[in-house]
Short mmCIF file of C-alpha atoms and ligand atoms in Angstrom, two decimals:
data_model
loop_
_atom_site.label_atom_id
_atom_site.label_comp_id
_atom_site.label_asym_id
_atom_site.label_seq_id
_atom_site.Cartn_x
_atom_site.Cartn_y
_atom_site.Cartn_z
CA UNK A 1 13.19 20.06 15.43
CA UNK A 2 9.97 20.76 16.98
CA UNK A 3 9.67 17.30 18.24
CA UNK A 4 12.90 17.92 20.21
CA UNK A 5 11.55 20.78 21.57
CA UNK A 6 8.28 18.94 22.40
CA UNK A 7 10.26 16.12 24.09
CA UNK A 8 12.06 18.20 26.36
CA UNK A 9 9.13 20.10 27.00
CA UNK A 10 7.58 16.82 28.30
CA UNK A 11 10.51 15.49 29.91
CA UNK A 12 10.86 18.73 32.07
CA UNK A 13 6.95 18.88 32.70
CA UNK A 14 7.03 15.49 33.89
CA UNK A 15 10.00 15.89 36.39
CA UNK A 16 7.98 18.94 37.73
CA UNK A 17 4.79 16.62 38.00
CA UNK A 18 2.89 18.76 35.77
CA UNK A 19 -0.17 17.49 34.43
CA UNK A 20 0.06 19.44 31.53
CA UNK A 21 1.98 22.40 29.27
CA UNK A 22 -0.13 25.77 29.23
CA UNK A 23 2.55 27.66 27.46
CA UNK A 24 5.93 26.55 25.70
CA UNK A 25 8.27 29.77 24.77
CA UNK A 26 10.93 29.39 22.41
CA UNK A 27 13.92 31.73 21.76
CA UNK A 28 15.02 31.71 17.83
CA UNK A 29 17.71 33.50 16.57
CA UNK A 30 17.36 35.42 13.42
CA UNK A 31 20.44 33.76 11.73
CA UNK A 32 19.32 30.48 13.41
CA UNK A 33 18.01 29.20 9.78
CA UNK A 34 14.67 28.62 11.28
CA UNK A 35 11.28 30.13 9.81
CA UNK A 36 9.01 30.49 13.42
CA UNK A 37 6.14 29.93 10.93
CA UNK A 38 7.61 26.48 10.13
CA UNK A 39 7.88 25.38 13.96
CA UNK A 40 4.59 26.61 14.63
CA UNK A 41 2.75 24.56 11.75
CA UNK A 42 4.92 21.88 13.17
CA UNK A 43 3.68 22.41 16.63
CA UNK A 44 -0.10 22.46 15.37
CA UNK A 45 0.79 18.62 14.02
CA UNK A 46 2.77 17.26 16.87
CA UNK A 47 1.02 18.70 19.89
CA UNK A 48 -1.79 16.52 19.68
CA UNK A 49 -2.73 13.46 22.22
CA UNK A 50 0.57 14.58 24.15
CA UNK A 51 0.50 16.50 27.42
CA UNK A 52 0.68 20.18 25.33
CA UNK A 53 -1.96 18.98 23.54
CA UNK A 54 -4.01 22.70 24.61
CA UNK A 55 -0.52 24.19 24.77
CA UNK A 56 0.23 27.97 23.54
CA UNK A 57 3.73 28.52 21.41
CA UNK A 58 5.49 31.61 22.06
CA UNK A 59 8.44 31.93 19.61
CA UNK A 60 10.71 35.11 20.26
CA UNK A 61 12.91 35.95 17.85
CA UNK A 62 16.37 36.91 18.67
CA UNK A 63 17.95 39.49 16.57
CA UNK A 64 21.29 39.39 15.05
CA UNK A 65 23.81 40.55 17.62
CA UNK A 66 28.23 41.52 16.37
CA UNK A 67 31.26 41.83 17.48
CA UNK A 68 33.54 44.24 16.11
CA UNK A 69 37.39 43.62 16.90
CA UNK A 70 38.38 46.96 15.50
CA UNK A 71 36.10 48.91 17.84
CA UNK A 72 35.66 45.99 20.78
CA UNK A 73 32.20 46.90 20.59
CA UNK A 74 29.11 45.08 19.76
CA UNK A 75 26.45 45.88 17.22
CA UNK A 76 23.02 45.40 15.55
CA UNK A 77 23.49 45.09 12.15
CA UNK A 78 21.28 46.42 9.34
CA UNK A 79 21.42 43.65 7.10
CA UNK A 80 22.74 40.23 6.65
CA UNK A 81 26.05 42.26 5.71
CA UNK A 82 27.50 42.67 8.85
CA UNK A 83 29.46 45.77 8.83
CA UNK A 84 30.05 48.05 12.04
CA UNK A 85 28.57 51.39 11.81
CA UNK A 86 31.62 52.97 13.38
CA UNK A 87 34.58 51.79 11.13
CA UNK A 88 32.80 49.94 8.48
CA UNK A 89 35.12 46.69 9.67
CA UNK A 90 32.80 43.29 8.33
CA UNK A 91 32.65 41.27 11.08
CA UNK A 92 32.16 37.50 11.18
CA UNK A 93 31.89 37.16 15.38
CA UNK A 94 28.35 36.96 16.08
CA UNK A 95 27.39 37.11 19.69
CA UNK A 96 23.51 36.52 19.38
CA UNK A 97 20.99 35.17 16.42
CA UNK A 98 21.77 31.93 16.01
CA UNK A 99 19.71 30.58 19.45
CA UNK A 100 17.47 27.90 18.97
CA UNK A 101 15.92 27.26 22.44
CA UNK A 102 13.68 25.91 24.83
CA UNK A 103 13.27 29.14 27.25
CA UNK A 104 10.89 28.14 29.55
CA UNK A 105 7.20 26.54 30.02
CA UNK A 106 4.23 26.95 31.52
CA UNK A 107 2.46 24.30 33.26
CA UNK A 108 -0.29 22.77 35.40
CA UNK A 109 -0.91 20.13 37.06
CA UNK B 1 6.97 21.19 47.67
CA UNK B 2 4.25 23.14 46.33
CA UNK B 3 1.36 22.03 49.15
CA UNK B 4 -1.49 22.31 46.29
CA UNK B 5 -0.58 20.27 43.86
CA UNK B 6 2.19 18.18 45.01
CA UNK B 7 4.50 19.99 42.23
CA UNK B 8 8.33 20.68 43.19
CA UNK B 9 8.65 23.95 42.21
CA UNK B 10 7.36 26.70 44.32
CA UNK B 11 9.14 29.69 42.89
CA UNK B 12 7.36 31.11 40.16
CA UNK B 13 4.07 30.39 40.41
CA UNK B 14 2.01 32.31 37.79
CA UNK B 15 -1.50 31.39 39.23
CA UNK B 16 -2.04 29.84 42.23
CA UNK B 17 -5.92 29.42 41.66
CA UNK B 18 -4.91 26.88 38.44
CA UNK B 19 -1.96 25.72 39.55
CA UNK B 20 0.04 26.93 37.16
CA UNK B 21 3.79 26.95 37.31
CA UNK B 22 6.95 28.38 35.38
CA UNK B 23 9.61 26.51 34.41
CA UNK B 24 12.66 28.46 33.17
CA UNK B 25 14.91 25.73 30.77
CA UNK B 26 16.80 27.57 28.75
CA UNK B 27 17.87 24.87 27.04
CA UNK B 28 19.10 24.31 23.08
CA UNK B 29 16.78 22.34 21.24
CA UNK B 30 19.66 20.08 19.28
CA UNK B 31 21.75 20.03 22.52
CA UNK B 32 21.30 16.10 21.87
CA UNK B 33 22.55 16.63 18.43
CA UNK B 34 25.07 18.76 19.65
CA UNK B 35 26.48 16.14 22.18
CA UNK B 36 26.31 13.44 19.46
CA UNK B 37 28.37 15.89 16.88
CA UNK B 38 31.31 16.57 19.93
CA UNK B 39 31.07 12.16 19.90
CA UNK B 40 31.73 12.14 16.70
CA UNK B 41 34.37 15.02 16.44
CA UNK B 42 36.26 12.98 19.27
CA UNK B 43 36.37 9.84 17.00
CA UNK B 44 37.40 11.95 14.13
CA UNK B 45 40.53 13.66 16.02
CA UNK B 46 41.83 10.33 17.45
CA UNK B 47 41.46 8.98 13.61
CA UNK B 48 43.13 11.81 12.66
CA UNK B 49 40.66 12.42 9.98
CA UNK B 50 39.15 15.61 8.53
CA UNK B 51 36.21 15.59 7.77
CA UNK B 52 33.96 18.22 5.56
CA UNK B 53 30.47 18.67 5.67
CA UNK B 54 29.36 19.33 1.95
CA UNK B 55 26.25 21.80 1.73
CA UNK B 56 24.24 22.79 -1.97
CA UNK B 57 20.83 22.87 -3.51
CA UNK B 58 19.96 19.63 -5.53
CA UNK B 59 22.03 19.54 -8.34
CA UNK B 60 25.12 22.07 -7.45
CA UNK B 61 27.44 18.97 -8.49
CA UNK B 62 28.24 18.13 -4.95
CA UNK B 63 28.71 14.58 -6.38
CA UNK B 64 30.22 15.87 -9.63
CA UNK B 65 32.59 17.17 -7.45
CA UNK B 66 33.88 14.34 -5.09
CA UNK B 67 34.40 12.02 -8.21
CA UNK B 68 36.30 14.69 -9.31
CA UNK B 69 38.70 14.89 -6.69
CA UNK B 70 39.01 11.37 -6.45
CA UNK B 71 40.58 11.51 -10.13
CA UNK B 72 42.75 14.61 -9.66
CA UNK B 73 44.15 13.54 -6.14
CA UNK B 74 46.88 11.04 -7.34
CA UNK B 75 48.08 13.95 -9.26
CA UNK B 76 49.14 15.85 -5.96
CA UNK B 77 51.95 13.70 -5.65
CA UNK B 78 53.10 12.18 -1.90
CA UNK B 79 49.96 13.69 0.08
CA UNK B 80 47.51 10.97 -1.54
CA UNK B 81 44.57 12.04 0.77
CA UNK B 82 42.51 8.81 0.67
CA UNK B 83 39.16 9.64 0.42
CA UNK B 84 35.70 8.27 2.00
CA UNK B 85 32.70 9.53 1.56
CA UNK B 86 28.93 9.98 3.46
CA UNK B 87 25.96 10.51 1.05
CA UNK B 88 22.67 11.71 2.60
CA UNK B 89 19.56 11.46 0.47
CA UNK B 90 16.05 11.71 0.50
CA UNK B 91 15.26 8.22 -1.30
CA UNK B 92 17.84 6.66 -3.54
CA UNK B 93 21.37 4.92 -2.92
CA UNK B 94 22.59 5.86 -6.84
CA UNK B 95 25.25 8.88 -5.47
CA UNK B 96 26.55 5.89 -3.53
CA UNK B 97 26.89 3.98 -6.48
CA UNK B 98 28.73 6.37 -8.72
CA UNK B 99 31.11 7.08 -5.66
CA UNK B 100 32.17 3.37 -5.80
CA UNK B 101 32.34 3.18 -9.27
CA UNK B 102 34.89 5.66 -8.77
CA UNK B 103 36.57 3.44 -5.93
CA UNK B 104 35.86 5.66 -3.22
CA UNK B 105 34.34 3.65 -0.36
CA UNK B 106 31.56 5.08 0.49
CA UNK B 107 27.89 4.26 2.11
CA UNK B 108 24.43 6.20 1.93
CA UNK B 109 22.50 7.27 4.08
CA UNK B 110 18.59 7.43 2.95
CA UNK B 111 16.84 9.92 5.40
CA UNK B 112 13.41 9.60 4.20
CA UNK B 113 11.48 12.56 5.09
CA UNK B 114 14.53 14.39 6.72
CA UNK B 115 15.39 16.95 5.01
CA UNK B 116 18.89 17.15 6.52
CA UNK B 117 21.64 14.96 7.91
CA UNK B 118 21.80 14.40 12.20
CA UNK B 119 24.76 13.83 13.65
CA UNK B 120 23.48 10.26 15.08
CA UNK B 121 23.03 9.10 11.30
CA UNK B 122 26.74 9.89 10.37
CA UNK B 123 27.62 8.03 13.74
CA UNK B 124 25.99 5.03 12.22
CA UNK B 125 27.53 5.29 8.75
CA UNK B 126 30.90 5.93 10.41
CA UNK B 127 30.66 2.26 11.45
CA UNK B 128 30.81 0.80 8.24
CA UNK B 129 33.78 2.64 6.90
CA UNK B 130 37.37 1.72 7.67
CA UNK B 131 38.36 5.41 9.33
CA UNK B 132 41.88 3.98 9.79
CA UNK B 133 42.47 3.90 5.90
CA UNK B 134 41.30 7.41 5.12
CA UNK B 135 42.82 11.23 5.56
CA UNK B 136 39.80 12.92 3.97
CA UNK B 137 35.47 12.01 5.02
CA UNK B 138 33.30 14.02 2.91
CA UNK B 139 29.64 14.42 4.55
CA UNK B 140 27.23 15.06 1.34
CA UNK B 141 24.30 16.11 3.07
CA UNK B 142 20.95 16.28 1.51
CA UNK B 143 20.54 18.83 -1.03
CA UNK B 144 19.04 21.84 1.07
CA UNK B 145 20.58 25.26 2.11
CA UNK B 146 18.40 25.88 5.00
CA UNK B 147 17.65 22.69 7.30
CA UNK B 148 21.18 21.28 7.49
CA UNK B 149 22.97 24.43 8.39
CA UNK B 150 21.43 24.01 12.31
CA UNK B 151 22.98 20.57 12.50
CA UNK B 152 26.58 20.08 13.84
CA UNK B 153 27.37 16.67 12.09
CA UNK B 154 31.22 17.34 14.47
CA UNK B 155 33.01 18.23 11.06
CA UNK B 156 35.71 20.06 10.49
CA UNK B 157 35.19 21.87 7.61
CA UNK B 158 31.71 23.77 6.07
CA UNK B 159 31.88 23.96 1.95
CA UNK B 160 29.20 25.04 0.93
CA UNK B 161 28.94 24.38 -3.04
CA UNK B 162 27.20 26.88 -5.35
CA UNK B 163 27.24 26.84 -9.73
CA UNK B 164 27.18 29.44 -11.76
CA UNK B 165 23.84 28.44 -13.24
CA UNK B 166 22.23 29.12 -9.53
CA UNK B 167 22.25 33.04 -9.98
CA UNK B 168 24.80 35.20 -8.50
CA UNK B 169 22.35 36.39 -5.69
CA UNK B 170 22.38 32.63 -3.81
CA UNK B 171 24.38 34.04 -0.67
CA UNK B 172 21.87 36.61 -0.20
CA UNK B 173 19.58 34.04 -0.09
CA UNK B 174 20.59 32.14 2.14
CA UNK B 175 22.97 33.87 4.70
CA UNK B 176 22.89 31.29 7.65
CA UNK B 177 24.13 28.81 5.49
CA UNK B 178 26.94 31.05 3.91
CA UNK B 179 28.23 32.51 6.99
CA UNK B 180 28.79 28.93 8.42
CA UNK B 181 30.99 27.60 5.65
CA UNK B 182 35.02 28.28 6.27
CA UNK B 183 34.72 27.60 2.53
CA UNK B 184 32.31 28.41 -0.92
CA UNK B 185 33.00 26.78 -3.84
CA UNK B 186 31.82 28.01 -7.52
CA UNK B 187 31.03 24.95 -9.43
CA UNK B 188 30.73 24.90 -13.08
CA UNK B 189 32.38 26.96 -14.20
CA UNK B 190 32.95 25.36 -17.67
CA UNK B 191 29.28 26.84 -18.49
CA UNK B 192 30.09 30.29 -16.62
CA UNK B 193 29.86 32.43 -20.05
CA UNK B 194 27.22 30.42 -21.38
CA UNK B 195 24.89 31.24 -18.87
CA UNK B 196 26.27 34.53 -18.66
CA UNK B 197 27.47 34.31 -15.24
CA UNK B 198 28.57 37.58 -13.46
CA UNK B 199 31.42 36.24 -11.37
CA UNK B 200 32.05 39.61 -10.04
CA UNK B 201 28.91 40.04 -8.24
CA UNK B 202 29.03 36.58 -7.26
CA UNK B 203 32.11 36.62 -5.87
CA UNK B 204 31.44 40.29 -4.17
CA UNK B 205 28.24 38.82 -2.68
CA UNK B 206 30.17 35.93 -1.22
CA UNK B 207 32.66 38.31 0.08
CA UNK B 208 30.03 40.40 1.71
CA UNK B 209 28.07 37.59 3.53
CA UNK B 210 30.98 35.44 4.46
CA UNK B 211 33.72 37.26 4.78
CA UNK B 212 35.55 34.23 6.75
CA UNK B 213 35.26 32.17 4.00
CA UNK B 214 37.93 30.84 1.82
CA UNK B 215 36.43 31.10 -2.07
CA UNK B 216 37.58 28.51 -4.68
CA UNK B 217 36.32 28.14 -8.66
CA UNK B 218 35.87 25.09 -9.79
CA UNK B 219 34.79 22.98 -12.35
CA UNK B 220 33.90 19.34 -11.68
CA UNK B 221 33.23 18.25 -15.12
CA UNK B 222 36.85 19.63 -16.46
CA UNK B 223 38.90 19.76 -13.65
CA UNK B 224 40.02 23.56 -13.41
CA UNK B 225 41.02 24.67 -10.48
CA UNK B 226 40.31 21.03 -8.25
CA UNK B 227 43.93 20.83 -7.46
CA UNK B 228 44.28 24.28 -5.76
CA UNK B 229 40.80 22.79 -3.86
CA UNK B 230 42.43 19.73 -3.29
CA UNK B 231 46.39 21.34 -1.89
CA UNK B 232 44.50 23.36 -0.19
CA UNK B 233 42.27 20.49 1.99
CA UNK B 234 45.53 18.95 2.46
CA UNK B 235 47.21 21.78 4.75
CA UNK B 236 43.80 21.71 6.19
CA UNK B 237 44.50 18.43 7.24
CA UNK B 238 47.81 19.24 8.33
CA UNK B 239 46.43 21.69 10.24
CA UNK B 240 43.22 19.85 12.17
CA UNK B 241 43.75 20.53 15.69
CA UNK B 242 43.73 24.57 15.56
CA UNK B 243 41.11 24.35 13.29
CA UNK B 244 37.86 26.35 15.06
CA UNK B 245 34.48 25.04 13.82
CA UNK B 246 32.53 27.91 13.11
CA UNK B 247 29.08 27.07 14.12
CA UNK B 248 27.57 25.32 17.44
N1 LIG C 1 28.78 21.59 -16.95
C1 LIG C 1 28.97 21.09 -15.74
N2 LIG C 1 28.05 20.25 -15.22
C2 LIG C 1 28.27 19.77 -13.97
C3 LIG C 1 29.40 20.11 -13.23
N3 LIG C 1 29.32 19.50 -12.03
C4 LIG C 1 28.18 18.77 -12.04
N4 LIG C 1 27.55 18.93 -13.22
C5 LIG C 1 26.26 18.30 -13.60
O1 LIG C 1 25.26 18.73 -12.71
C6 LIG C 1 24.33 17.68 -12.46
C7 LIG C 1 24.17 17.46 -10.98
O2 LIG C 1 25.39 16.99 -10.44
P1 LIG C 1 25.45 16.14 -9.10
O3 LIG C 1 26.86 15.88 -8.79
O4 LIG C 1 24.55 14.96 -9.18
O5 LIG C 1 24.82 17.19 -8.07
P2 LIG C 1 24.45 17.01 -6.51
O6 LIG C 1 22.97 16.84 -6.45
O7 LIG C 1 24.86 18.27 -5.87
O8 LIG C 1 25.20 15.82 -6.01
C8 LIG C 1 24.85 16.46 -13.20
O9 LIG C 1 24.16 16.34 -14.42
C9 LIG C 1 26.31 16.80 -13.43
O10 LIG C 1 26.80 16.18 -14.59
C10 LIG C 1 30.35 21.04 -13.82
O11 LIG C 1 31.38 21.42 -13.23
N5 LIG C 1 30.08 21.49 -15.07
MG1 LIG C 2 24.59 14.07 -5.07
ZN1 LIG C 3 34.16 48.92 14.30
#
């Protein structure tokens, strides 16, 4: 997963005629499945001899965003239980958590 | 173009003295996986196949359970649901094996150090398997309930498998994989009072975490309740175009 991320990274970088990646930031979701720790040990591994080799990782993590059709409003929920706060309706439509992105970089050339 | 560096991007620059540049992307990080899964969920509609991604911890009886249905499915009568089968695994080809024993066709997949199945590796196996002949592909993907639950494999179907000797607190555990199954089943259930099982809780937890998802009890070494699984998969199949995936 984090070698995806690393070969976009580069792709994109290279298309801009960087030289090389300063700063990659990542959007996870909470309910993405993904540990941030994991990615970043991962990132310690891979970034070497490539162009992020002296790269930063940013990961920001996304919380878990609802949608309840009772209410037609959205909400935070407390716990991995995802009941509305309003009408106590358990809703399954999530709107936001489960990202697993590429946001943006930062690079040099 | 940026005049000091030659760069194409001139919005954003975060420091002009070092060159340094932003570049918003924005982009999914298995949007390649993603592309291959939609492939492969095109191949399966014009087969007219459904296809079920199988998710447990290493030793649910995800297996078990596919041999299983394999024996009870003549018993449904006219819907014979033939059945093919996808086995990811870490090292060894014996799930494979057993499935053929049974007369299921099936082929492994040995990922090596992935803990997870990609949607490019069941393109491959796809090849060697005569979709035309089947109604029913079962994905068993590796044994894990975190890693695969990211990958879109373009199934139809989520089960993911739990037994009653796994604790009854599994779907708290491991939400993201729960809330992405249309379906849990309770394997085992044969040894349910011998390892005291609470199927209440169990079932409540289920219920609380994935609320969307269909619950069945099985058990893959008797039989009970595999038909009702089975009947079940076949209206699912029936049913494959409105079917939403839940995930991606
Ligand atoms: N008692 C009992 N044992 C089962 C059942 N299903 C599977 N097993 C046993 O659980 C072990 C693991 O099963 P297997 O199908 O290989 O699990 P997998 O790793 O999920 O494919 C084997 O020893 C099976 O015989 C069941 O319904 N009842
Ligand atoms: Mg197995
Ligand atoms: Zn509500």
């Amino acid at each position: 997963m984090m070698q995806n991320t690393l070969d976009i990274a580069i792709a994109q970088a290279r298309q801009n005629n960087a030289a090389q990646i300063d700063l990659l930031t990542m959007n996870i979701g909470e309910l993405s499945g993904v540990i941030p720790e994991a990615l970043e040990f991962a990132f310690e591994v891979l970034r070497w001899g490539t162009m992020a080799e002296n790269a930063q990782l940013e990961i920001k993590t996304i919380p878990v965003v609802c949608h309840c059709p009772k209410c037609d409003r959205d909400f935070q929920p407390e716990e991995y239980i995802y009941q509305c706060p309003r009408c106590g309706t358990t809703s399954s439509k999530i709107i936001a958590g489960k990202e697993l992105e590429l946001a943006s970089l930062v690079v040099s050339s | 173009m940026c005049k000091d560096c030659g760069c194409n991007i001139i919005d954003n620059v975060v420091d002009p003295k070092t060159h340094q540049h932003k570049i918003e992307i924005e982009r999914g990080i298995l949007s390649k996986n993603d592309r291959l899964a939609e492939q492969n969920r095109n191949l399966f509609k014009e087969q007219e196949l459904l296809v079920v991604n199988l998710l447990s911890s290493p030793g649910s009886g995800k297996t078990a359970l596919i041999e299983r249905m394999q024996v009870e499915r003549s018993l449904l009568g006219t819907n014979n649901l033939n059945l093919g089968v996808i086995v990811g695994d870490l090292a060894t080809d014996n799930d494979a094996h057993r499935l053929q024993h049974r007369g299921i066709s099936a082929v492994q997949i040995t990922t090596g150090n992935a803990c997870h199945l990609e949607a490019n590796m069941v393109a491959k196996a796809t090849q060697q398997l005569d979709l035309n002949s089947l109604d029913l592909l079962i994905i068993e993907n590796v044994g894990n309930l975190v890693c695969p639950a990211a990958y879109d494999l373009g199934e139809d179907l989520r089960i993911v498998l739990l037994s009653v000797t796994e604790g009854e607190d599994k779907p708290l555990k491991y939400p993201t994989m729960f809330k992405s199954a249309q379906i849990v089943v309770v394997n085992k259930i044969d040894i349910a009072s011998a390892v005291e099982f609470d199927r209440e809780r169990a079932i409540a937890n289920i219920q609380k975490i994935a609320p969307q998802a269909q619950i069945f009890e099985v058990s893959a070494k008797t039989g009970q309740g595999i038909k009702l699984l089975l009947a079940y998969l076949a209206e699912q199949l029936k049913i494959k175009p409105s079917i939403q995936p839940l995930h991606g």
